[in-house]
XYZ file of C-alpha atoms in Angstrom:
568
model
C -11.342 1.733 -0.566
C -12.419 2.210 3.041
C -10.502 0.101 5.552
C -13.105 -1.471 7.824
C -12.889 -2.123 11.526
C -12.931 -5.803 12.502
C -14.249 -5.499 16.034
C -16.703 -7.752 17.881
C -19.779 -5.922 16.509
C -18.539 -6.191 12.922
C -17.876 -9.899 13.361
C -21.441 -10.438 14.551
C -22.836 -8.466 11.624
C -20.735 -10.466 9.143
C -21.989 -13.779 10.519
C -25.594 -12.559 10.360
C -25.212 -11.499 6.738
C -23.612 -14.819 5.784
C -26.565 -16.694 7.260
C -29.166 -14.470 5.594
C -28.089 -14.401 1.976
C -26.440 -16.839 -0.434
C -22.968 -15.746 -1.515
C -21.141 -16.392 -4.742
C -18.012 -17.703 -3.014
C -17.511 -19.053 0.506
C -13.837 -19.444 1.448
C -12.998 -21.849 4.283
C -9.623 -21.149 5.896
C -8.200 -17.840 7.103
C -4.519 -18.281 6.330
C -2.679 -16.354 3.636
C -4.206 -18.368 0.762
C -7.756 -18.173 2.102
C -7.477 -14.453 2.814
C -5.946 -13.896 -0.613
C -8.749 -15.892 -2.227
C -11.378 -13.783 -0.458
C -9.677 -10.596 -1.676
C -9.430 -11.932 -5.240
C -13.103 -12.927 -5.327
C -14.323 -9.692 -3.738
C -12.345 -7.510 -6.150
C -13.919 -9.337 -9.112
C -17.318 -8.201 -7.883
C -18.336 -11.554 -6.390
C -20.243 -11.654 -3.100
C -17.758 -13.335 -0.781
C -17.625 -14.820 2.709
C -14.511 -15.965 4.605
C -14.528 -18.119 7.742
C -11.659 -19.273 9.922
C -11.924 -21.843 12.727
C -9.417 -20.129 15.022
C -7.671 -16.782 14.576
C -6.505 -15.270 11.309
C -3.190 -16.944 10.371
C -3.324 -19.129 13.511
C -1.966 -22.107 11.561
C 0.933 -22.190 9.128
C 0.664 -18.557 8.031
C 1.940 -17.100 11.316
C 4.776 -19.607 11.772
C 6.862 -19.230 8.617
C 10.424 -17.991 8.149
C 8.788 -14.603 7.435
C 10.503 -14.351 4.068
C 9.123 -13.245 0.724
C 11.577 -14.939 -1.589
C 12.048 -16.764 -4.852
C 13.735 -19.705 -3.176
C 17.356 -20.191 -4.178
C 17.216 -23.902 -3.315
C 14.384 -24.423 -5.830
C 16.673 -22.940 -8.465
C 19.214 -25.621 -7.590
C 16.409 -28.187 -8.010
C 15.877 -26.695 -11.521
C 12.350 -25.548 -10.646
C 12.739 -22.414 -12.762
C 9.009 -21.770 -13.190
C 8.378 -21.692 -9.435
C 11.339 -19.359 -8.823
C 10.362 -17.001 -11.642
C 6.776 -16.838 -10.408
C 7.874 -16.198 -6.812
C 10.358 -13.488 -7.827
C 7.640 -11.641 -9.747
C 5.388 -11.772 -6.681
C 8.243 -10.568 -4.456
C 8.701 -7.551 -6.717
C 4.975 -6.759 -6.783
C 4.775 -6.852 -2.993
C 7.841 -4.659 -2.513
C 6.930 -2.083 -5.129
C 3.163 -1.886 -5.277
C 1.022 -4.160 -3.126
C 2.545 -3.918 0.357
C 5.620 -1.657 0.546
C 4.714 -0.897 4.180
C 4.815 -4.575 5.185
C 7.478 -6.101 2.914
C 11.048 -4.849 2.972
C 14.432 -5.891 1.541
C 16.802 -7.994 3.624
C 20.450 -8.877 2.766
C 21.864 -12.392 3.083
C 25.465 -13.559 3.150
C 26.295 -17.010 1.776
C 29.700 -18.173 3.106
C 31.790 -20.092 0.589
C 33.629 -23.120 1.984
C 35.623 -24.171 -1.113
C 37.929 -22.207 -3.400
C 37.334 -21.874 -7.111
C 34.456 -24.098 -8.168
C 32.009 -23.104 -5.402
C 32.250 -19.391 -6.153
C 31.614 -20.114 -9.820
C 28.749 -22.521 -9.082
C 26.984 -20.456 -6.400
C 27.756 -17.169 -8.128
C 26.147 -18.384 -11.346
C 23.035 -19.389 -9.410
C 22.699 -16.053 -7.631
C 23.356 -14.166 -10.889
C 20.557 -16.145 -12.534
C 18.343 -15.378 -9.518
C 18.936 -11.638 -9.983
C 18.444 -11.852 -13.752
C 15.125 -13.681 -13.342
C 14.012 -11.054 -10.847
C 14.752 -8.173 -13.226
C 13.216 -9.986 -16.192
C 9.949 -10.333 -14.252
C 9.548 -6.571 -14.591
C 9.312 -6.040 -10.832
C 12.797 -6.648 -9.478
C 14.641 -3.406 -10.007
C 14.139 -2.171 -6.442
C 16.618 -4.610 -4.869
C 20.424 -4.326 -5.031
C 22.136 -6.977 -7.146
C 24.374 -9.609 -5.575
C 28.062 -9.048 -4.954
C 31.127 -11.228 -4.433
C 33.103 -10.702 -1.216
C 36.577 -11.736 -0.149
C 36.939 -13.409 3.220
C 38.241 -10.184 4.767
C 35.299 -8.188 3.423
C 32.807 -10.865 4.506
C 34.191 -10.806 8.065
C 33.779 -7.016 8.168
C 30.131 -7.409 7.138
C 29.574 -10.374 9.493
C 32.170 -10.346 12.314
C 30.233 -13.182 13.996
C 31.656 -15.737 11.535
C 34.637 -17.916 12.357
C 37.530 -17.104 10.061
C 38.028 -20.791 9.175
C 34.313 -21.205 8.328
C 34.666 -19.467 4.953
C 37.093 -18.630 2.153
C 34.875 -15.875 0.756
C 31.197 -15.090 0.394
C 28.327 -13.948 -1.774
C 25.803 -11.372 -0.661
C 22.344 -11.100 -2.220
C 18.935 -9.647 -1.313
C 15.494 -11.083 -0.672
C 12.559 -9.669 1.301
C 10.778 -10.247 4.603
C 7.512 -9.421 6.373
C 5.575 -10.138 9.552
C 3.533 -13.076 8.257
C 0.643 -12.872 10.753
C 0.317 -9.104 10.294
C 0.318 -9.566 6.531
C -2.645 -11.973 6.716
C -4.620 -9.685 9.034
C -4.050 -6.857 6.554
C -5.199 -9.084 3.680
C -8.407 -9.890 5.576
C -9.111 -6.220 6.284
C -8.462 -5.379 2.643
C -10.893 -8.084 1.507
C -13.496 -6.764 3.957
C -12.940 -3.298 2.535
C -13.980 -4.592 -0.883
C -17.154 -6.132 0.521
C -16.184 -9.600 1.805
C -17.968 -10.784 4.955
C -15.259 -12.142 7.256
C -15.372 -13.954 10.601
C -12.753 -15.776 12.651
C -13.547 -18.309 15.381
C -16.198 -19.674 12.976
C -15.546 -23.329 12.172
C -16.882 -25.150 9.122
C -18.199 -28.430 10.568
C -19.821 -29.859 7.443
C -20.677 -29.170 3.818
C -24.227 -28.692 2.568
C -25.214 -30.951 -0.337
C -27.961 -30.954 -2.958
C -27.410 -34.334 -4.575
C -23.756 -34.476 -5.525
C -23.382 -30.693 -5.525
C -21.850 -28.772 -2.600
C -24.038 -25.717 -1.954
C -22.486 -24.247 1.181
C -21.265 -25.146 4.651
C -22.557 -25.515 8.183
C -20.699 -23.084 10.454
C -20.274 -23.247 14.226
C -19.757 -19.938 16.034
C -17.053 -20.742 18.586
C -17.527 -17.437 20.423
C -21.281 -17.084 20.894
C -22.223 -20.731 20.335
C -24.744 -22.156 17.881
C -24.578 -23.362 14.299
C -25.979 -21.906 11.099
C -25.844 -22.536 7.366
C -24.000 -20.431 4.801
C -25.301 -21.015 1.291
C -22.798 -20.484 -1.512
C -22.684 -21.060 -5.264
C -19.041 -22.109 -4.901
C -17.058 -23.160 -1.819
C -13.258 -22.887 -1.780
C -11.366 -25.169 0.617
C -8.158 -23.297 1.507
C -7.305 -25.074 4.742
C -3.632 -25.868 4.124
C -2.384 -28.790 6.193
C -6.006 -29.523 7.152
C -6.994 -30.061 3.491
C -7.437 -33.831 3.827
C -9.527 -33.404 7.004
C -11.778 -30.830 5.339
C -12.131 -32.989 2.231
C -13.269 -35.867 4.417
C -16.374 -33.845 5.326
C -17.835 -34.506 1.861
C -17.322 -38.229 2.374
C -15.178 -38.666 -0.713
C -11.528 -39.392 -1.243
C -9.584 -36.352 -2.410
C -7.798 -36.141 -5.746
C -4.509 -35.446 -3.985
C -3.108 -35.544 -0.470
C -1.322 -32.942 1.591
C 1.493 -33.918 3.915
C 2.666 -31.745 6.777
C 6.345 -30.893 7.123
C 7.393 -29.353 10.433
C 9.737 -26.383 10.483
C 10.924 -24.845 13.740
C 12.606 -21.492 14.349
C 14.570 -19.990 17.222
C 14.556 -16.299 18.152
C 17.651 -14.825 19.812
C 18.574 -11.241 20.800
C 20.361 -9.080 18.252
C 23.507 -8.780 20.388
C 24.140 -12.554 20.331
C 25.130 -12.488 16.646
C 27.297 -9.573 15.488
C 26.411 -9.046 11.852
C 25.001 -6.375 9.541
C 23.485 -8.986 7.253
C 21.429 -12.147 7.408
C 23.089 -15.500 6.733
C 22.146 -18.481 4.586
C 23.955 -21.737 5.288
C 23.790 -25.050 3.498
C 22.886 -28.120 5.592
C 22.883 -31.810 4.648
C 19.099 -31.652 4.055
C 18.259 -28.111 3.015
C 19.342 -24.584 3.974
C 19.487 -22.695 7.251
C 18.656 -18.986 7.544
C 19.765 -16.457 10.145
C 17.318 -13.621 9.531
C 17.426 -10.071 10.967
C 14.180 -9.402 12.885
C 14.125 -5.981 14.567
C 16.088 -6.339 17.801
C 16.354 -10.090 17.269
C 17.492 -12.828 14.896
C 15.342 -15.683 13.625
C 17.276 -18.933 13.101
C 15.612 -21.665 11.048
C 14.452 -23.951 9.811
C 14.059 -27.718 10.098
C 12.192 -29.906 7.606
C 10.747 -33.097 9.089
C 7.577 -35.111 8.576
C 4.778 -34.468 11.107
C 1.641 -36.553 11.618
C 0.634 -35.496 15.151
C -1.545 -32.570 16.331
C -1.787 -30.019 13.515
C -3.163 -27.146 15.574
C -0.190 -26.970 17.930
C 2.944 -28.478 16.335
C 5.624 -28.830 18.986
C 9.351 -28.183 18.835
C 11.344 -30.876 20.615
C 14.706 -30.631 22.311
C 16.210 -32.510 19.338
C 14.878 -29.852 16.929
C 16.444 -27.052 18.964
C 19.760 -28.891 19.230
C 19.775 -29.443 15.463
C 19.487 -25.710 14.740
C 22.024 -24.715 17.387
C 24.523 -27.291 16.142
C 24.294 -26.111 12.541
C 24.397 -22.383 13.200
C 27.236 -22.797 15.713
C 29.336 -24.511 13.046
C 30.029 -21.072 11.564
C 29.729 -18.731 14.580
C 32.770 -17.437 16.425
C 30.776 -17.225 19.686
C 28.386 -20.205 19.836
C 24.742 -19.821 20.816
C 23.463 -21.724 23.837
C 19.993 -22.671 25.083
C 20.169 -19.677 27.435
C 20.363 -17.329 24.433
C 17.027 -18.500 23.016
C 14.184 -16.034 23.669
C 11.494 -17.737 21.641
C 10.774 -20.927 19.733
C 7.973 -21.525 17.264
C 6.970 -24.445 15.073
C 4.867 -24.442 11.928
C 3.677 -26.946 9.345
C 4.218 -26.592 5.609
C 1.453 -28.040 3.404
C 3.266 -30.181 0.837
C 1.598 -32.027 -1.995
C 2.328 -35.700 -1.340
C 4.758 -37.225 -3.804
C 6.825 -40.341 -4.162
C 9.789 -39.108 -2.124
C 10.113 -39.994 1.542
C 11.989 -36.785 2.342
C 9.670 -33.840 2.907
C 12.333 -31.415 1.676
C 11.953 -33.066 -1.736
C 8.171 -32.748 -1.904
C 6.620 -30.150 -4.194
C 6.132 -26.547 -3.104
C 4.025 -25.968 -6.214
C 0.290 -25.692 -5.750
C -2.669 -27.560 -7.144
C -6.279 -26.525 -7.686
C -8.984 -29.167 -8.125
C -12.776 -29.411 -8.390
C -13.457 -32.697 -6.520
C -17.235 -32.180 -6.506
C -19.571 -29.718 -8.220
C -19.598 -26.527 -6.188
C -16.349 -27.286 -4.312
C -12.853 -26.074 -5.219
C -9.717 -27.176 -3.347
C -6.433 -25.266 -3.415
C -3.367 -26.737 -1.704
C 0.423 -26.742 -1.634
C 2.422 -23.694 -2.680
C 4.488 -21.281 -0.661
C 3.702 -18.052 1.164
C 5.260 -15.805 -1.478
C 2.964 -17.072 -4.237
C -0.292 -16.816 -2.248
C -1.740 -14.320 -4.763
C -1.228 -16.684 -7.697
C -2.797 -19.539 -5.744
C -5.775 -17.328 -4.907
C -6.172 -16.309 -8.552
C -6.120 -19.927 -9.717
C -8.648 -20.948 -7.051
C -11.095 -18.187 -8.010
C -10.580 -18.881 -11.731
C -11.632 -22.481 -11.020
C -14.628 -21.369 -8.939
C -15.744 -19.000 -11.701
C -16.143 -21.992 -14.046
C -19.011 -23.092 -11.816
C -20.813 -19.739 -11.949
C -23.247 -19.302 -14.806
C -22.266 -15.771 -15.656
C -19.380 -13.711 -16.915
C -16.991 -12.627 -14.167
C -14.174 -10.088 -14.373
C -10.567 -11.264 -14.552
C -8.250 -11.167 -11.539
C -7.084 -7.631 -10.735
C -5.161 -8.143 -7.475
C -1.892 -7.282 -9.227
C -3.186 -3.721 -9.113
C -4.819 -3.729 -5.645
C -2.574 -2.382 -2.841
C -3.256 -3.767 0.608
C -4.748 -1.660 3.399
C -2.154 0.813 4.657
C -0.129 0.920 1.430
C -1.781 4.000 -0.057
C -0.067 7.127 1.215
C 2.641 5.180 3.049
C 5.660 6.748 1.260
C 4.377 10.265 1.969
C 3.792 9.472 5.645
C 7.260 7.932 5.910
C 8.764 11.107 4.472
C 6.853 13.235 7.007
C 7.466 10.969 10.015
C 9.306 13.712 11.932
C 6.222 15.935 11.611
C 4.005 13.049 12.765
C 6.263 12.585 15.782
C 5.985 16.264 16.761
C 2.216 16.257 16.307
C 1.663 13.052 18.319
C 4.264 13.625 21.021
C 5.864 10.252 20.242
C 9.544 9.745 19.456
C 10.250 9.435 15.738
C 11.502 5.867 16.329
C 8.021 4.951 17.593
C 6.453 6.481 14.487
C 8.822 4.479 12.262
C 7.849 1.322 14.143
C 4.137 2.017 13.606
C 4.567 2.906 9.924
C 6.479 -0.345 9.364
C 3.607 -2.352 10.842
C 0.495 -0.425 9.817
C 1.497 1.889 6.960
C -0.985 4.725 6.505
C -3.323 3.037 9.012
C -0.907 4.449 11.625
C -3.229 7.474 11.659
C -5.877 5.281 13.339
C -3.501 4.372 16.166
C -2.498 8.003 16.614
C -6.189 8.855 16.995
C -6.458 6.298 19.823
C -3.422 7.858 21.508
C -4.811 11.391 21.078
C -8.032 10.273 22.812
C -6.130 8.490 25.612
C -2.464 9.569 25.933
C -1.740 6.607 28.243
C -2.009 4.376 25.155
C 1.139 6.076 23.827
C 3.168 4.435 26.593
C 5.080 1.190 25.932
C 3.698 -2.095 27.224
C 5.381 -3.165 30.467
C 7.853 -5.957 29.789
C 7.539 -5.605 26.003
C 8.569 -2.039 25.352
C 8.923 -2.439 21.579
C 5.125 -2.199 21.455
C 2.804 0.613 22.492
C -0.296 -0.006 24.597
C -2.334 1.392 21.694
C -1.293 -1.568 19.520
C -2.854 -3.982 21.983
C -6.177 -2.104 22.005
C -6.100 -1.694 18.225
C -5.583 -5.441 17.737
C -8.925 -6.104 19.425
C -10.880 -3.063 18.210
C -9.767 -3.003 14.569
C -7.995 -6.267 13.711
C -10.313 -9.021 14.891
C -8.357 -10.344 17.898
C -10.738 -12.243 20.186
C -8.374 -13.500 22.882
C -5.193 -12.552 24.730
C -3.315 -15.262 22.845
C -4.253 -13.582 19.530
C -2.729 -10.311 20.728
C 0.542 -11.621 22.185
C 1.169 -14.224 19.488
C -0.087 -12.705 16.226
C -1.120 -9.007 16.453
C 2.210 -8.471 18.188
C 5.057 -11.036 18.317
C 5.703 -10.662 22.043
C 5.344 -14.423 22.613
C 8.591 -15.086 20.724
C 10.458 -11.801 21.314
C 10.830 -11.826 25.106
C 12.555 -14.292 27.398
C 9.416 -14.583 29.523
C 7.396 -15.313 26.326
C 4.950 -12.516 27.165
C 3.873 -13.646 30.639
C 5.089 -10.397 32.237
C 2.781 -8.211 30.170
C -0.105 -10.677 29.867
C -2.317 -9.179 32.562
C -1.735 -5.591 31.442
C -2.589 -6.561 27.850
C -5.728 -8.434 28.975
C -6.914 -5.424 30.987
C -6.364 -3.142 27.984
C -8.532 -5.217 25.640
C -11.179 -6.123 28.237
C -13.375 -3.042 27.582
C -13.240 -3.661 23.814
C -14.260 -7.319 24.099
C -16.664 -6.895 27.012
C -14.659 -8.944 29.518
C -15.176 -8.876 33.256
C -12.540 -9.736 35.858
C -13.378 -13.446 35.616
C -12.603 -13.605 31.880
C -9.441 -11.522 32.346
C -8.192 -14.046 34.909
C -9.159 -16.916 32.628
C -7.324 -15.430 29.633
C -4.149 -14.765 31.630
C -4.210 -18.222 33.209
C -4.700 -19.886 29.832
C -1.841 -17.918 28.292
C 0.524 -18.795 31.148
C -0.411 -22.466 30.834
C 0.192 -22.333 27.093
C 3.664 -20.865 27.602
C 4.530 -23.494 30.212
C 3.244 -26.306 27.975
C 5.427 -25.023 25.116
C 8.476 -24.790 27.376
C 7.849 -28.331 28.604
C 7.500 -29.625 25.030
C 10.851 -28.039 24.170
C 12.493 -30.073 26.919
C 11.229 -33.366 25.464
C 13.561 -35.590 23.408
C 11.303 -36.324 20.423
C 8.114 -35.407 18.555
C 5.819 -37.836 20.405
C 6.699 -36.620 23.880
C 6.847 -32.976 22.759
C 3.367 -33.254 21.234
C 1.967 -34.798 24.415
C 3.475 -32.009 26.531
C 2.150 -29.231 24.278
C -1.373 -30.668 24.380
C -1.330 -30.105 28.141
C -2.741 -26.619 27.520
C -6.088 -26.790 25.676
C -7.454 -23.919 23.575
C -9.171 -21.051 25.361
C -12.968 -21.166 25.522
C -15.140 -18.036 25.803
C -17.286 -17.428 28.866
């Protein structure tokens, strides 16, 4: 498979092709489920188009806990089928589909009670491991182990001695969620899908009761056009009800949004060699290793305000700090927080008032001929959701279509990754970069690292770190626009890199340098550069202001003070 470039020219070509020729499947929504659906359809030999109203993964799929996991708490809720399914997918991603993007991460579960809790929690984690191995794809992770209090405090010196009587340690996996989606999109494009972000579906096309495509608005160049499709898949997550309303009919199910916020703090604020999982009165709290940082999350509260920019309030931040500080020897303060982000989980509406009790299972429906809706689920099981959505769409095609094969389709950058990792010292000598930089690139791009090294060979200045965000090379900024479909500065600092949550200044220090780097790729003049930088700074200030507000209503109003960027 060739890995295509998703630059401005390729986006324009994709939109032109969508408008010219009817496709078998049009997917609306460029999050992990939509991107996965496009890949599934394309690899079955179906002509496929994928459109996204904003940037790839701009909604829920870039704001998760960044875990690929079975979900221990669902095991406690006796949802064995969901856990088994998720553990199989975790194993596939680690071993075959995306070993360059998904990696193991250890977690320590402090025990607060002697005797019964070790037996209870230990049995659950043992079952978790057994289900993983029985899936046929779980042998790559270490099994859990029981620790005494003394041993646990050696592994995690950050814990207060009185906060535990012992501990369990087990393994799950993690990834950069936004990068994963971008890679999915590029993989789908490599198998023939036509893909375009900043292309909003504003209405469905009808022939009688049948949906035969969608009307698309190009948010970059302006104008609207029609995309004809034999089947349309609505994969818009928390926007499912809004998208369904465009056909003028009541949906067969409803999706509720549950807000989860996360804090990012520097690595040196929590002294530990392992992640932590803590039980709260409502759910669980994770402290997750993230490069030179920790991610602390999450909350689980109902949200019915602006879906595009969910806001974290001061109360949300206090909630997380209070719960994590209950076990830390040196408490975290507001001054320790580098970044804050909020995302919305799409939950299938049930009878329970508590969003943490709503289903994380997914549903696929055919509300009108020619239209398939997929909703619910969790990030880890995106591939299964995509398979089910395409299976449903295939019922509406009057021909035989191949079965799903994505279990056997590695994502872009996976092929050749182990060999490149083993020869990283040679790559470092050849490129003139430090081996640590090569490891960083391999862990984000896999074998596609060669493309970045070509950029650096052509312009050695791109091998320098970005000012104010020296974890990232200047080449990564250029590559985000030239190869990965970034259209705006916000896309680069928030999703192609994670600078917006990994620096105390939230990326404002490097904003102008980054904008000037991508300007030649995107055809910007000085006026657009200024506009992009100004918009990004306003966005950061609006987010900071929202995080000073006492509740959701005031936080939402503050965040909406910075509208979305508009092209020239």
